[in-house]
C-alpha atoms as a printed R data frame, in Angstrom:
    type eleno elety resid chain resno       x       y       z
1   ATOM     1    CA   UNK     A     1 -25.377   9.789  -5.474
2   ATOM     2    CA   UNK     A     2 -28.573   8.253  -6.859
3   ATOM     3    CA   UNK     A     3 -30.046   5.812  -4.376
4   ATOM     4    CA   UNK     A     4 -28.030   2.645  -4.161
5   ATOM     5    CA   UNK     A     5 -26.702   3.033  -7.751
6   ATOM     6    CA   UNK     A     6 -23.721   5.339  -7.520
7   ATOM     7    CA   UNK     A     7 -22.668   7.359 -10.496
8   ATOM     8    CA   UNK     A     8 -19.236   6.079 -11.524
9   ATOM     9    CA   UNK     A     9 -17.256   7.399 -14.480
10  ATOM    10    CA   UNK     A    10 -14.623   5.706 -16.616
11  ATOM    11    CA   UNK     A    11 -11.814   8.011 -17.835
12  ATOM    12    CA   UNK     A    12 -12.286   7.585 -21.602
13  ATOM    13    CA   UNK     A    13  -8.961   8.672 -23.029
14  ATOM    14    CA   UNK     A    14  -7.402   5.248 -23.611
15  ATOM    15    CA   UNK     A    15  -7.810   1.585 -22.646
16  ATOM    16    CA   UNK     A    16 -10.653  -0.795 -22.072
17  ATOM    17    CA   UNK     A    17 -13.332   1.829 -21.506
18  ATOM    18    CA   UNK     A    18 -16.239  -0.237 -22.800
19  ATOM    19    CA   UNK     A    19 -15.293  -3.253 -20.730
20  ATOM    20    CA   UNK     A    20 -14.997  -1.168 -17.530
21  ATOM    21    CA   UNK     A    21 -18.375   0.441 -18.264
22  ATOM    22    CA   UNK     A    22 -20.011  -2.971 -18.727
23  ATOM    23    CA   UNK     A    23 -18.407  -4.297 -15.547
24  ATOM    24    CA   UNK     A    24 -19.553  -1.318 -13.463
25  ATOM    25    CA   UNK     A    25 -23.066  -1.531 -14.853
26  ATOM    26    CA   UNK     A    26 -23.143  -5.263 -14.017
27  ATOM    27    CA   UNK     A    27 -21.997  -4.473 -10.497
28  ATOM    28    CA   UNK     A    28 -24.870  -2.050  -9.928
29  ATOM    29    CA   UNK     A    29 -23.498   1.377 -10.821
30  ATOM    30    CA   UNK     A    30 -24.689   4.040 -13.227
31  ATOM    31    CA   UNK     A    31 -21.616   4.086 -15.424
32  ATOM    32    CA   UNK     A    32 -20.633   6.811 -17.891
33  ATOM    33    CA   UNK     A    33 -17.612   7.853 -19.921
34  ATOM    34    CA   UNK     A    34 -15.602  10.881 -18.713
35  ATOM    35    CA   UNK     A    35 -13.752  13.151 -21.145
36  ATOM    36    CA   UNK     A    36 -14.542  16.625 -19.881
37  ATOM    37    CA   UNK     A    37 -14.488  18.397 -16.531
38  ATOM    38    CA   UNK     A    38 -18.260  18.820 -16.632
39  ATOM    39    CA   UNK     A    39 -18.601  15.042 -16.898
40  ATOM    40    CA   UNK     A    40 -16.152  14.536 -14.034
41  ATOM    41    CA   UNK     A    41 -18.301  16.912 -11.912
42  ATOM    42    CA   UNK     A    42 -21.320  14.586 -12.242
43  ATOM    43    CA   UNK     A    43 -19.776  11.349 -10.984
44  ATOM    44    CA   UNK     A    44 -19.389  10.021  -7.444
45  ATOM    45    CA   UNK     A    45 -16.243   7.968  -8.367
46  ATOM    46    CA   UNK     A    46 -13.959   7.277 -11.247
47  ATOM    47    CA   UNK     A    47 -12.161   4.341 -12.871
48  ATOM    48    CA   UNK     A    48  -8.846   5.061 -14.586
49  ATOM    49    CA   UNK     A    49  -8.257   2.186 -17.045
50  ATOM    50    CA   UNK     A    50  -5.051   0.823 -18.516
51  ATOM    51    CA   UNK     A    51  -3.181   2.396 -21.529
52  ATOM    52    CA   UNK     A    52   0.113   4.198 -21.724
53  ATOM    53    CA   UNK     A    53   0.620   6.197 -18.619
54  ATOM    54    CA   UNK     A    54   2.741   9.033 -20.075
55  ATOM    55    CA   UNK     A    55   0.380   9.476 -22.975
56  ATOM    56    CA   UNK     A    56  -2.630   9.444 -20.573
57  ATOM    57    CA   UNK     A    57  -1.003  12.166 -18.446
58  ATOM    58    CA   UNK     A    58  -0.589  14.356 -21.525
59  ATOM    59    CA   UNK     A    59  -4.197  13.663 -22.622
60  ATOM    60    CA   UNK     A    60  -5.432  14.632 -19.178
61  ATOM    61    CA   UNK     A    61  -3.784  18.013 -19.729
62  ATOM    62    CA   UNK     A    62  -5.072  18.426 -23.285
63  ATOM    63    CA   UNK     A    63  -8.625  17.688 -22.159
64  ATOM    64    CA   UNK     A    64  -8.202  20.041 -19.207
65  ATOM    65    CA   UNK     A    65  -8.893  17.269 -16.766
66  ATOM    66    CA   UNK     A    66  -5.560  16.894 -14.879
67  ATOM    67    CA   UNK     A    67  -6.074  19.580 -12.252
68  ATOM    68    CA   UNK     A    68  -9.823  19.034 -11.774
69  ATOM    69    CA   UNK     A    69  -9.260  15.322 -11.286
70  ATOM    70    CA   UNK     A    70  -6.346  15.893  -8.925
71  ATOM    71    CA   UNK     A    71  -8.560  18.266  -6.902
72  ATOM    72    CA   UNK     A    72 -11.444  15.757  -6.723
73  ATOM    73    CA   UNK     A    73  -9.075  13.042  -5.519
74  ATOM    74    CA   UNK     A    74  -7.656  15.358  -2.892
75  ATOM    75    CA   UNK     A    75 -11.200  16.024  -1.667
76  ATOM    76    CA   UNK     A    76 -11.766  12.294  -1.240
77  ATOM    77    CA   UNK     A    77 -13.499  11.171  -4.401
78  ATOM    78    CA   UNK     A    78 -13.195   7.333  -4.667
79  ATOM    79    CA   UNK     A    79 -11.006   6.123  -7.589
80  ATOM    80    CA   UNK     A    80  -9.943   2.797  -8.940
81  ATOM    81    CA   UNK     A    81  -6.922   2.419 -11.297
82  ATOM    82    CA   UNK     A    82  -5.967  -0.651 -13.235
83  ATOM    83    CA   UNK     A    83  -2.504  -1.007 -14.732
84  ATOM    84    CA   UNK     A    84  -1.670   2.463 -16.141
85  ATOM    85    CA   UNK     A    85  -4.357   3.766 -13.827
86  ATOM    86    CA   UNK     A    86  -2.288   2.519 -10.899
87  ATOM    87    CA   UNK     A    87   0.726   4.399 -12.248
88  ATOM    88    CA   UNK     A    88  -1.181   7.652 -12.640
89  ATOM    89    CA   UNK     A    89  -2.588   7.419  -9.085
90  ATOM    90    CA   UNK     A    90   0.871   6.831  -7.522
91  ATOM    91    CA   UNK     A    91   3.009   9.388  -5.757
92  ATOM    92    CA   UNK     A    92   6.312   8.040  -7.041
93  ATOM    93    CA   UNK     A    93   7.033   6.343 -10.404
94  ATOM    94    CA   UNK     A    94  10.206   4.555 -11.505
95  ATOM    95    CA   UNK     A    95  11.311   4.162 -15.115
96  ATOM    96    CA   UNK     A    96   9.122   6.918 -16.425
97  ATOM    97    CA   UNK     A    97   9.781   9.986 -18.623
98  ATOM    98    CA   UNK     A    98  10.754  13.200 -16.921
99  ATOM    99    CA   UNK     A    99   7.764  15.038 -18.359
100 ATOM   100    CA   UNK     A   100   5.208  12.532 -17.064
101 ATOM   101    CA   UNK     A   101   2.819  13.844 -14.458
102 ATOM   102    CA   UNK     A   102   0.928  11.789 -11.796
103 ATOM   103    CA   UNK     A   103  -1.977  12.384  -9.447
104 ATOM   104    CA   UNK     A   104  -0.425  11.723  -6.020
105 ATOM   105    CA   UNK     A   105  -3.535   9.831  -4.717
106 ATOM   106    CA   UNK     A   106  -1.663   6.697  -3.395
107 ATOM   107    CA   UNK     A   107   1.455   6.757  -1.190
108 ATOM   108    CA   UNK     A   108   3.206   4.080  -3.279
109 ATOM   109    CA   UNK     A   109   6.281   3.750  -5.458
110 ATOM   110    CA   UNK     A   110   5.415   2.014  -8.743
111 ATOM   111    CA   UNK     A   111   7.755   0.629 -11.420
112 ATOM   112    CA   UNK     A   112   6.355   0.963 -14.972
113 ATOM   113    CA   UNK     A   113   6.424  -2.079 -17.214
114 ATOM   114    CA   UNK     A   114   7.919  -4.061 -14.384
115 ATOM   115    CA   UNK     A   115   6.907  -7.502 -15.717
116 ATOM   116    CA   UNK     A   116   8.364  -6.895 -19.119
117 ATOM   117    CA   UNK     A   117   7.121  -6.143 -22.672
118 ATOM   118    CA   UNK     A   118   3.880  -7.088 -24.325
119 ATOM   119    CA   UNK     A   119   5.131 -10.562 -25.264
120 ATOM   120    CA   UNK     A   120   5.785 -11.265 -21.592
121 ATOM   121    CA   UNK     A   121   2.213 -10.643 -20.558
122 ATOM   122    CA   UNK     A   122   0.811 -13.495 -18.458
123 ATOM   123    CA   UNK     A   123  -2.075 -14.682 -16.292
124 ATOM   124    CA   UNK     A   124  -2.094 -16.160 -12.819
125 ATOM   125    CA   UNK     A   125  -4.568 -16.866 -10.010
126 ATOM   126    CA   UNK     A   126  -4.592 -14.367  -7.154
127 ATOM   127    CA   UNK     A   127  -6.137 -14.171  -3.724
128 ATOM   128    CA   UNK     A   128  -7.139 -10.503  -3.127
129 ATOM   129    CA   UNK     A   129  -7.975  -9.340   0.383
130 ATOM   130    CA   UNK     A   130 -11.657  -8.336   0.883
131 ATOM   131    CA   UNK     A   131 -12.462  -9.356  -2.684
132 ATOM   132    CA   UNK     A   132 -11.848 -13.087  -2.865
133 ATOM   133    CA   UNK     A   133 -12.246 -13.772   0.825
134 ATOM   134    CA   UNK     A   134 -15.512 -15.725   0.437
135 ATOM   135    CA   UNK     A   135 -14.877 -17.279  -2.971
136 ATOM   136    CA   UNK     A   136 -12.301 -18.772  -5.309
137 ATOM   137    CA   UNK     A   137  -9.084 -17.097  -6.442
138 ATOM   138    CA   UNK     A   138  -9.282 -14.467  -9.172
139 ATOM   139    CA   UNK     A   139  -7.733 -15.015 -12.600
140 ATOM   140    CA   UNK     A   140  -5.541 -11.983 -13.097
141 ATOM   141    CA   UNK     A   141  -4.314 -10.768 -16.516
142 ATOM   142    CA   UNK     A   142  -1.110  -8.762 -16.542
143 ATOM   143    CA   UNK     A   143  -0.286  -6.777 -19.763
144 ATOM   144    CA   UNK     A   144   2.937  -4.710 -19.654
145 ATOM   145    CA   UNK     A   145   1.954  -4.293 -16.060
146 ATOM   146    CA   UNK     A   146   3.584  -2.282 -13.251
147 ATOM   147    CA   UNK     A   147   4.208  -3.567  -9.748
148 ATOM   148    CA   UNK     A   148   4.440  -1.678  -6.418
149 ATOM   149    CA   UNK     A   149   7.890  -1.529  -4.933
150 ATOM   150    CA   UNK     A   150   7.130   0.421  -1.729
151 ATOM   151    CA   UNK     A   151   4.029   1.372   0.178
152 ATOM   152    CA   UNK     A   152   3.408   4.110   2.724
153 ATOM   153    CA   UNK     A   153   2.186   3.412   6.256
154 ATOM   154    CA   UNK     A   154  -1.529   3.988   5.363
155 ATOM   155    CA   UNK     A   155  -1.528   1.790   2.288
156 ATOM   156    CA   UNK     A   156  -3.150  -1.702   2.626
157 ATOM   157    CA   UNK     A   157  -1.557  -4.361   0.451
158 ATOM   158    CA   UNK     A   158  -4.339  -6.548  -1.055
159 ATOM   159    CA   UNK     A   159  -2.552  -8.943  -3.260
160 ATOM   160    CA   UNK     A   160   0.875 -10.246  -4.198
161 ATOM   161    CA   UNK     A   161   2.102 -12.474  -7.065
162 ATOM   162    CA   UNK     A   162   1.962 -16.011  -5.655
163 ATOM   163    CA   UNK     A   163   4.960 -17.577  -7.458
164 ATOM   164    CA   UNK     A   164   7.496 -17.434 -10.236
165 ATOM   165    CA   UNK     A   165  10.292 -14.878 -10.868
166 ATOM   166    CA   UNK     A   166   8.046 -12.060  -9.585
167 ATOM   167    CA   UNK     A   167   6.835 -13.925  -6.434
168 ATOM   168    CA   UNK     A   168   5.669 -11.648  -3.632
169 ATOM   169    CA   UNK     A   169   5.546  -8.530  -5.808
170 ATOM   170    CA   UNK     A   170   2.666  -6.268  -4.767
171 ATOM   171    CA   UNK     A   171  -0.074  -6.006  -7.414
172 ATOM   172    CA   UNK     A   172  -3.110  -4.650  -5.575
173 ATOM   173    CA   UNK     A   173  -3.419  -1.906  -2.981
174 ATOM   174    CA   UNK     A   174  -5.868   0.422  -1.254
175 ATOM   175    CA   UNK     A   175  -5.503   3.616   0.639
176 ATOM   176    CA   UNK     A   176  -8.676   5.156   1.931
177 ATOM   177    CA   UNK     A   177 -11.013   5.726  -1.014
178 ATOM   178    CA   UNK     A   178  -8.445   4.811  -3.666
179 ATOM   179    CA   UNK     A   179  -8.018   1.266  -5.043
180 ATOM   180    CA   UNK     A   180  -5.500   0.030  -7.618
181 ATOM   181    CA   UNK     A   181  -4.422  -3.129  -9.334
182 ATOM   182    CA   UNK     A   182  -1.612  -3.954 -11.646
183 ATOM   183    CA   UNK     A   183  -3.973  -6.380 -13.555
184 ATOM   184    CA   UNK     A   184  -6.985  -6.008 -15.788
185 ATOM   185    CA   UNK     A   185 -10.142  -7.526 -14.163
186 ATOM   186    CA   UNK     A   186 -12.316  -6.001 -16.885
187 ATOM   187    CA   UNK     A   187 -11.135  -8.500 -19.518
188 ATOM   188    CA   UNK     A   188 -12.016 -11.705 -17.620
189 ATOM   189    CA   UNK     A   189 -15.702 -11.351 -16.861
190 ATOM   190    CA   UNK     A   190 -15.016 -11.537 -13.060
191 ATOM   191    CA   UNK     A   191 -16.729  -8.557 -11.631
192 ATOM   192    CA   UNK     A   192 -15.647  -8.803  -8.090
193 ATOM   193    CA   UNK     A   193 -13.070  -5.963  -8.212
194 ATOM   194    CA   UNK     A   194 -15.647  -3.688  -9.798
195 ATOM   195    CA   UNK     A   195 -18.323  -4.791  -7.271
196 ATOM   196    CA   UNK     A   196 -15.907  -4.017  -4.445
197 ATOM   197    CA   UNK     A   197 -15.246  -0.554  -5.872
198 ATOM   198    CA   UNK     A   198 -18.984   0.120  -6.345
199 ATOM   199    CA   UNK     A   199 -19.435  -0.758  -2.674
200 ATOM   200    CA   UNK     A   200 -16.588   1.631  -1.748
201 ATOM   201    CA   UNK     A   201 -18.354   4.463  -3.592
202 ATOM   202    CA   UNK     A   202 -21.753   3.569  -2.168
203 ATOM   203    CA   UNK     A   203 -20.354   3.754   1.392
C-alpha cells in the first residue's frame, strides 16, 4: 500500500469499469484496471463491477484470473462487488446456470435478476449503515439486480429496500473485508460507497 492512497483495482472484463475507476480516484485511491494475474498481484483491494455474472465467471477463467482471485480473497484481500459483483462474491446463488462458478467470499444466498428484467430497473433512496449515517439517504440505481435471500451469522446487513413490492429485501452487506451492493453507486456521482471501501482497504 502506498501511503494513504491504497492501490485498488477494478476487474475490467465487463461493466462500468471507467465509472468505478473515476469514483475510486475521487475517493482517494490509486485506481487501475485488472485483466491479468500480474495486475491483480499489484493491488491492495479489488472492485468487481456489474455485468452478466455467468459470462464474467467464464471470462475469469479465460483470463486465468479465477483461481488467483479466489486465493487472494481467501487470504483476506478487501473486495467490493456491485450487482453481478455481489453474485460472484456469494457462496450460494439461486436461478443461475449449472456451469456458473462463484468466489465464495460472502456467506450469503443471492437470487439473480431478483427485481426483474431490464425494463423493470428502478431507483430508490436508501439508508446504508456506516455510509449514510452522517448524511442524506443515497439514491440507489437497480438494473437487473440481485437481492440477498439469506445471510450467515458473520454477515452484517447494511441496507434493505424501504418500500414497494420488494420491501425489506437485503441489498447491501458486509462480511469482514468484503462489501457488496445490489445497486450501482458508480452511476450516480455519489462516492460514499467507494469512499467507504477505500477506507476499508486503507485500514
